[in-house]
Amino acid sequence: LAKERLSIAVGSAAAARRALALATNYVNGRASFGGVFGNMQHIQMKLAQIRGEVQVCTTFVDRCIADVSAGKLSAEAASMAKAYTTDLSFRVADSCLQAFGGYGYLKNSPIGKLMVDQRVVRIYGGSNEVQWEIVSKGLGFTPQRMGKL
């Protein structure tokens, strides 16, 4: 399961990078409010913040790839990579879609398709709630199950 979860994380990190590239290219060519949309400070800061988050995520995923190559990838690290990366890729796709306006919501737009795809990856390989439960065990917690209602 660890390798499956890592492969999902790799795909999600790539999707986050793709969403950022799509948004950056789009805003640099979109005229709005009397100028290029990408020249607006808020847009620049938002995309810069996303770039930082994607880079940190990619660095962790790269570390997990090195660990799996060395036979040292733990279930906990794979679960962290899968849950964090898929959550991040969805947030990045959502934020980048905003830059596209109404066009971004079309299923045939590149960012629209990416958004739909990133919603479902949070369920593949075990839901992210299950992944965080695995991580919580590494912190010494014992999962509690509710009794019958």
PDB file of C-alpha atoms in Angstrom:
ATOM      1  CA  LEU A   1       0.000   0.000   0.000  1.00  0.00           C
ATOM      2  CA  ALA A   2       2.854   2.402   0.688  1.00  0.00           C
ATOM      3  CA  LYS A   3       4.019   2.331  -2.942  1.00  0.00           C
ATOM      4  CA  GLU A   4       0.461   2.839  -4.194  1.00  0.00           C
ATOM      5  CA  ARG A   5       0.017   5.840  -1.915  1.00  0.00           C
ATOM      6  CA  LEU A   6       3.331   7.281  -2.985  1.00  0.00           C
ATOM      7  CA  SER A   7       2.392   6.917  -6.656  1.00  0.00           C
ATOM      8  CA  ILE A   8      -0.819   8.850  -5.952  1.00  0.00           C
ATOM      9  CA  ALA A   9       1.255  11.540  -4.214  1.00  0.00           C
ATOM     10  CA  VAL A  10       3.601  11.793  -7.207  1.00  0.00           C
ATOM     11  CA  GLY A  11       0.664  12.262  -9.576  1.00  0.00           C
ATOM     12  CA  SER A  12      -0.938  14.849  -7.323  1.00  0.00           C
ATOM     13  CA  ALA A  13       2.278  16.840  -6.975  1.00  0.00           C
ATOM     14  CA  ALA A  14       2.557  16.878 -10.776  1.00  0.00           C
ATOM     15  CA  ALA A  15      -1.081  18.000 -11.040  1.00  0.00           C
ATOM     16  CA  ALA A  16      -0.423  20.871  -8.613  1.00  0.00           C
ATOM     17  CA  ARG A  17       2.571  21.983 -10.690  1.00  0.00           C
ATOM     18  CA  ARG A  18       0.431  21.751 -13.837  1.00  0.00           C
ATOM     19  CA  ALA A  19      -2.367  23.846 -12.299  1.00  0.00           C
ATOM     20  CA  LEU A  20       0.145  26.513 -11.299  1.00  0.00           C
ATOM     21  CA  ALA A  21       1.651  26.571 -14.800  1.00  0.00           C
ATOM     22  CA  LEU A  22      -1.792  26.816 -16.416  1.00  0.00           C
ATOM     23  CA  ALA A  23      -2.817  29.699 -14.159  1.00  0.00           C
ATOM     24  CA  THR A  24       0.484  31.549 -14.579  1.00  0.00           C
ATOM     25  CA  ASN A  25       0.289  31.314 -18.357  1.00  0.00           C
ATOM     26  CA  TYR A  26      -3.375  32.321 -18.401  1.00  0.00           C
ATOM     27  CA  VAL A  27      -3.075  35.406 -16.189  1.00  0.00           C
ATOM     28  CA  ASN A  28      -0.059  36.659 -18.123  1.00  0.00           C
ATOM     29  CA  GLY A  29      -2.146  36.684 -21.305  1.00  0.00           C
ATOM     30  CA  ARG A  30      -5.484  37.861 -19.899  1.00  0.00           C
ATOM     31  CA  ALA A  31      -6.326  41.543 -20.190  1.00  0.00           C
ATOM     32  CA  SER A  32      -8.561  42.840 -17.437  1.00  0.00           C
ATOM     33  CA  PHE A  33      -9.167  46.094 -15.571  1.00  0.00           C
ATOM     34  CA  GLY A  34      -7.150  48.061 -18.105  1.00  0.00           C
ATOM     35  CA  GLY A  35      -4.056  45.865 -17.962  1.00  0.00           C
ATOM     36  CA  VAL A  36      -2.677  42.360 -17.843  1.00  0.00           C
ATOM     37  CA  PHE A  37      -4.341  40.358 -15.068  1.00  0.00           C
ATOM     38  CA  GLY A  38      -0.991  38.874 -14.079  1.00  0.00           C
ATOM     39  CA  ASN A  39       0.376  42.325 -13.274  1.00  0.00           C
ATOM     40  CA  MET A  40      -1.999  42.661 -10.323  1.00  0.00           C
ATOM     41  CA  GLN A  41      -0.173  42.324  -7.016  1.00  0.00           C
ATOM     42  CA  HIS A  42      -2.791  40.062  -5.435  1.00  0.00           C
ATOM     43  CA  ILE A  43      -2.569  37.588  -8.321  1.00  0.00           C
ATOM     44  CA  GLN A  44       1.225  37.610  -8.170  1.00  0.00           C
ATOM     45  CA  MET A  45       1.275  37.026  -4.402  1.00  0.00           C
ATOM     46  CA  LYS A  46      -1.311  34.240  -4.567  1.00  0.00           C
ATOM     47  CA  LEU A  47       0.578  32.381  -7.286  1.00  0.00           C
ATOM     48  CA  ALA A  48       3.887  32.914  -5.454  1.00  0.00           C
ATOM     49  CA  GLN A  49       2.378  31.423  -2.291  1.00  0.00           C
ATOM     50  CA  ILE A  50       1.099  28.449  -4.255  1.00  0.00           C
ATOM     51  CA  ARG A  51       4.550  27.986  -5.795  1.00  0.00           C
ATOM     52  CA  GLY A  52       6.105  27.805  -2.331  1.00  0.00           C
ATOM     53  CA  GLU A  53       3.574  25.250  -1.111  1.00  0.00           C
ATOM     54  CA  VAL A  54       4.000  23.114  -4.214  1.00  0.00           C
ATOM     55  CA  GLN A  55       7.800  23.208  -3.900  1.00  0.00           C
ATOM     56  CA  VAL A  56       7.722  22.122  -0.243  1.00  0.00           C
ATOM     57  CA  CYS A  57       5.304  19.327  -1.108  1.00  0.00           C
ATOM     58  CA  THR A  58       7.439  18.191  -4.041  1.00  0.00           C
ATOM     59  CA  THR A  59      10.528  18.120  -1.841  1.00  0.00           C
ATOM     60  CA  PHE A  60       8.796  15.791   0.628  1.00  0.00           C
ATOM     61  CA  VAL A  61       7.537  13.539  -2.178  1.00  0.00           C
ATOM     62  CA  ASP A  62      11.070  13.415  -3.628  1.00  0.00           C
ATOM     63  CA  ARG A  63      12.346  12.337  -0.216  1.00  0.00           C
ATOM     64  CA  CYS A  64       9.751   9.566  -0.103  1.00  0.00           C
ATOM     65  CA  ILE A  65      10.839   8.412  -3.570  1.00  0.00           C
ATOM     66  CA  ALA A  66      14.426   8.197  -2.327  1.00  0.00           C
ATOM     67  CA  ASP A  67      13.211   6.252   0.718  1.00  0.00           C
ATOM     68  CA  VAL A  68      11.252   3.749  -1.362  1.00  0.00           C
ATOM     69  CA  SER A  69      14.299   3.272  -3.611  1.00  0.00           C
ATOM     70  CA  ALA A  70      16.369   2.490  -0.513  1.00  0.00           C
ATOM     71  CA  GLY A  71      13.671   0.179   0.883  1.00  0.00           C
ATOM     72  CA  LYS A  72      12.999   2.547   3.813  1.00  0.00           C
ATOM     73  CA  LEU A  73       9.594   4.091   3.042  1.00  0.00           C
ATOM     74  CA  SER A  74       7.340   3.766   6.086  1.00  0.00           C
ATOM     75  CA  ALA A  75       3.562   3.395   5.938  1.00  0.00           C
ATOM     76  CA  GLU A  76       3.318   6.589   7.967  1.00  0.00           C
ATOM     77  CA  ALA A  77       5.434   8.626   5.510  1.00  0.00           C
ATOM     78  CA  ALA A  78       3.520   7.226   2.531  1.00  0.00           C
ATOM     79  CA  SER A  79       0.226   8.136   4.196  1.00  0.00           C
ATOM     80  CA  MET A  80       1.459  11.662   4.964  1.00  0.00           C
ATOM     81  CA  ALA A  81       2.633  12.098   1.376  1.00  0.00           C
ATOM     82  CA  LYS A  82      -0.641  10.838  -0.083  1.00  0.00           C
ATOM     83  CA  ALA A  83      -2.941  12.824   2.199  1.00  0.00           C
ATOM     84  CA  TYR A  84      -0.993  16.073   2.185  1.00  0.00           C
ATOM     85  CA  THR A  85      -0.266  16.066  -1.540  1.00  0.00           C
ATOM     86  CA  THR A  86      -3.795  15.207  -2.637  1.00  0.00           C
ATOM     87  CA  ASP A  87      -5.274  17.842  -0.307  1.00  0.00           C
ATOM     88  CA  LEU A  88      -2.776  20.392  -1.590  1.00  0.00           C
ATOM     89  CA  SER A  89      -3.375  19.564  -5.255  1.00  0.00           C
ATOM     90  CA  PHE A  90      -7.112  20.083  -4.757  1.00  0.00           C
ATOM     91  CA  ARG A  91      -6.574  23.445  -3.016  1.00  0.00           C
ATOM     92  CA  VAL A  92      -4.106  24.532  -5.697  1.00  0.00           C
ATOM     93  CA  ALA A  93      -6.487  23.524  -8.506  1.00  0.00           C
ATOM     94  CA  ASP A  94      -9.304  25.416  -6.765  1.00  0.00           C
ATOM     95  CA  SER A  95      -7.210  28.569  -6.292  1.00  0.00           C
ATOM     96  CA  CYS A  96      -5.853  28.463  -9.827  1.00  0.00           C
ATOM     97  CA  LEU A  97      -9.315  27.890 -11.275  1.00  0.00           C
ATOM     98  CA  GLN A  98     -10.375  31.238  -9.765  1.00  0.00           C
ATOM     99  CA  ALA A  99      -7.944  33.034 -12.066  1.00  0.00           C
ATOM    100  CA  PHE A 100      -9.750  31.626 -15.101  1.00  0.00           C
ATOM    101  CA  GLY A 101     -13.143  33.053 -14.157  1.00  0.00           C
ATOM    102  CA  GLY A 102     -16.169  31.369 -15.744  1.00  0.00           C
ATOM    103  CA  TYR A 103     -14.033  29.645 -18.390  1.00  0.00           C
ATOM    104  CA  GLY A 104     -12.311  27.622 -15.682  1.00  0.00           C
ATOM    105  CA  TYR A 105     -15.553  25.935 -14.667  1.00  0.00           C
ATOM    106  CA  LEU A 106     -16.042  24.339 -18.052  1.00  0.00           C
ATOM    107  CA  LYS A 107     -15.255  20.626 -17.987  1.00  0.00           C
ATOM    108  CA  ASN A 108     -13.406  20.888 -21.290  1.00  0.00           C
ATOM    109  CA  SER A 109     -11.068  23.612 -20.011  1.00  0.00           C
ATOM    110  CA  PRO A 110      -7.681  22.263 -18.877  1.00  0.00           C
ATOM    111  CA  ILE A 111      -8.049  23.655 -15.358  1.00  0.00           C
ATOM    112  CA  GLY A 112     -11.669  22.463 -15.103  1.00  0.00           C
ATOM    113  CA  LYS A 113     -10.682  18.882 -15.908  1.00  0.00           C
ATOM    114  CA  LEU A 114      -7.753  19.054 -13.517  1.00  0.00           C
ATOM    115  CA  MET A 115     -10.072  20.297 -10.758  1.00  0.00           C
ATOM    116  CA  VAL A 116     -12.444  17.365 -11.211  1.00  0.00           C
ATOM    117  CA  ASP A 117      -9.558  14.893 -11.254  1.00  0.00           C
ATOM    118  CA  GLN A 118      -8.016  16.313  -8.073  1.00  0.00           C
ATOM    119  CA  ARG A 119     -11.262  15.986  -6.153  1.00  0.00           C
ATOM    120  CA  VAL A 120     -11.387  12.221  -6.514  1.00  0.00           C
ATOM    121  CA  VAL A 121      -7.715  11.448  -5.762  1.00  0.00           C
ATOM    122  CA  ARG A 122      -8.361  12.268  -2.099  1.00  0.00           C
ATOM    123  CA  ILE A 123     -10.316   9.002  -2.008  1.00  0.00           C
ATOM    124  CA  TYR A 124      -7.975   6.724  -4.032  1.00  0.00           C
ATOM    125  CA  GLY A 125      -5.636   4.467  -2.061  1.00  0.00           C
ATOM    126  CA  GLY A 126      -7.709   4.976   1.091  1.00  0.00           C
ATOM    127  CA  SER A 127      -9.447   8.207   1.997  1.00  0.00           C
ATOM    128  CA  ASN A 128      -7.346  10.981   3.443  1.00  0.00           C
ATOM    129  CA  GLU A 129      -9.113  10.587   6.775  1.00  0.00           C
ATOM    130  CA  VAL A 130      -7.757   7.038   6.921  1.00  0.00           C
ATOM    131  CA  GLN A 131      -4.280   8.320   5.978  1.00  0.00           C
ATOM    132  CA  TRP A 132      -4.285  10.843   8.829  1.00  0.00           C
ATOM    133  CA  GLU A 133      -5.428   8.094  11.185  1.00  0.00           C
ATOM    134  CA  ILE A 134      -2.330   6.084  10.209  1.00  0.00           C
ATOM    135  CA  VAL A 135      -0.199   9.153  10.929  1.00  0.00           C
ATOM    136  CA  SER A 136      -1.911   9.632  14.301  1.00  0.00           C
ATOM    137  CA  LYS A 137      -0.893   6.104  15.288  1.00  0.00           C
ATOM    138  CA  GLY A 138       2.712   7.179  14.760  1.00  0.00           C
ATOM    139  CA  LEU A 139       2.081   9.888  17.343  1.00  0.00           C
ATOM    140  CA  GLY A 140       1.004   7.227  19.848  1.00  0.00           C
ATOM    141  CA  PHE A 141      -2.760   7.639  19.521  1.00  0.00           C
ATOM    142  CA  THR A 142      -5.148   4.717  19.445  1.00  0.00           C
ATOM    143  CA  PRO A 143      -8.065   5.175  17.065  1.00  0.00           C
ATOM    144  CA  GLN A 144     -11.427   5.162  18.814  1.00  0.00           C
ATOM    145  CA  ARG A 145     -14.455   3.678  17.107  1.00  0.00           C
ATOM    146  CA  MET A 146     -17.953   4.789  17.865  1.00  0.00           C
ATOM    147  CA  GLY A 147     -20.288   2.161  19.190  1.00  0.00           C
ATOM    148  CA  LYS A 148     -23.541   1.247  17.530  1.00  0.00           C
ATOM    149  CA  LEU A 149     -26.031   4.077  17.477  1.00  0.00           C
TER     150      LEU A 149
END
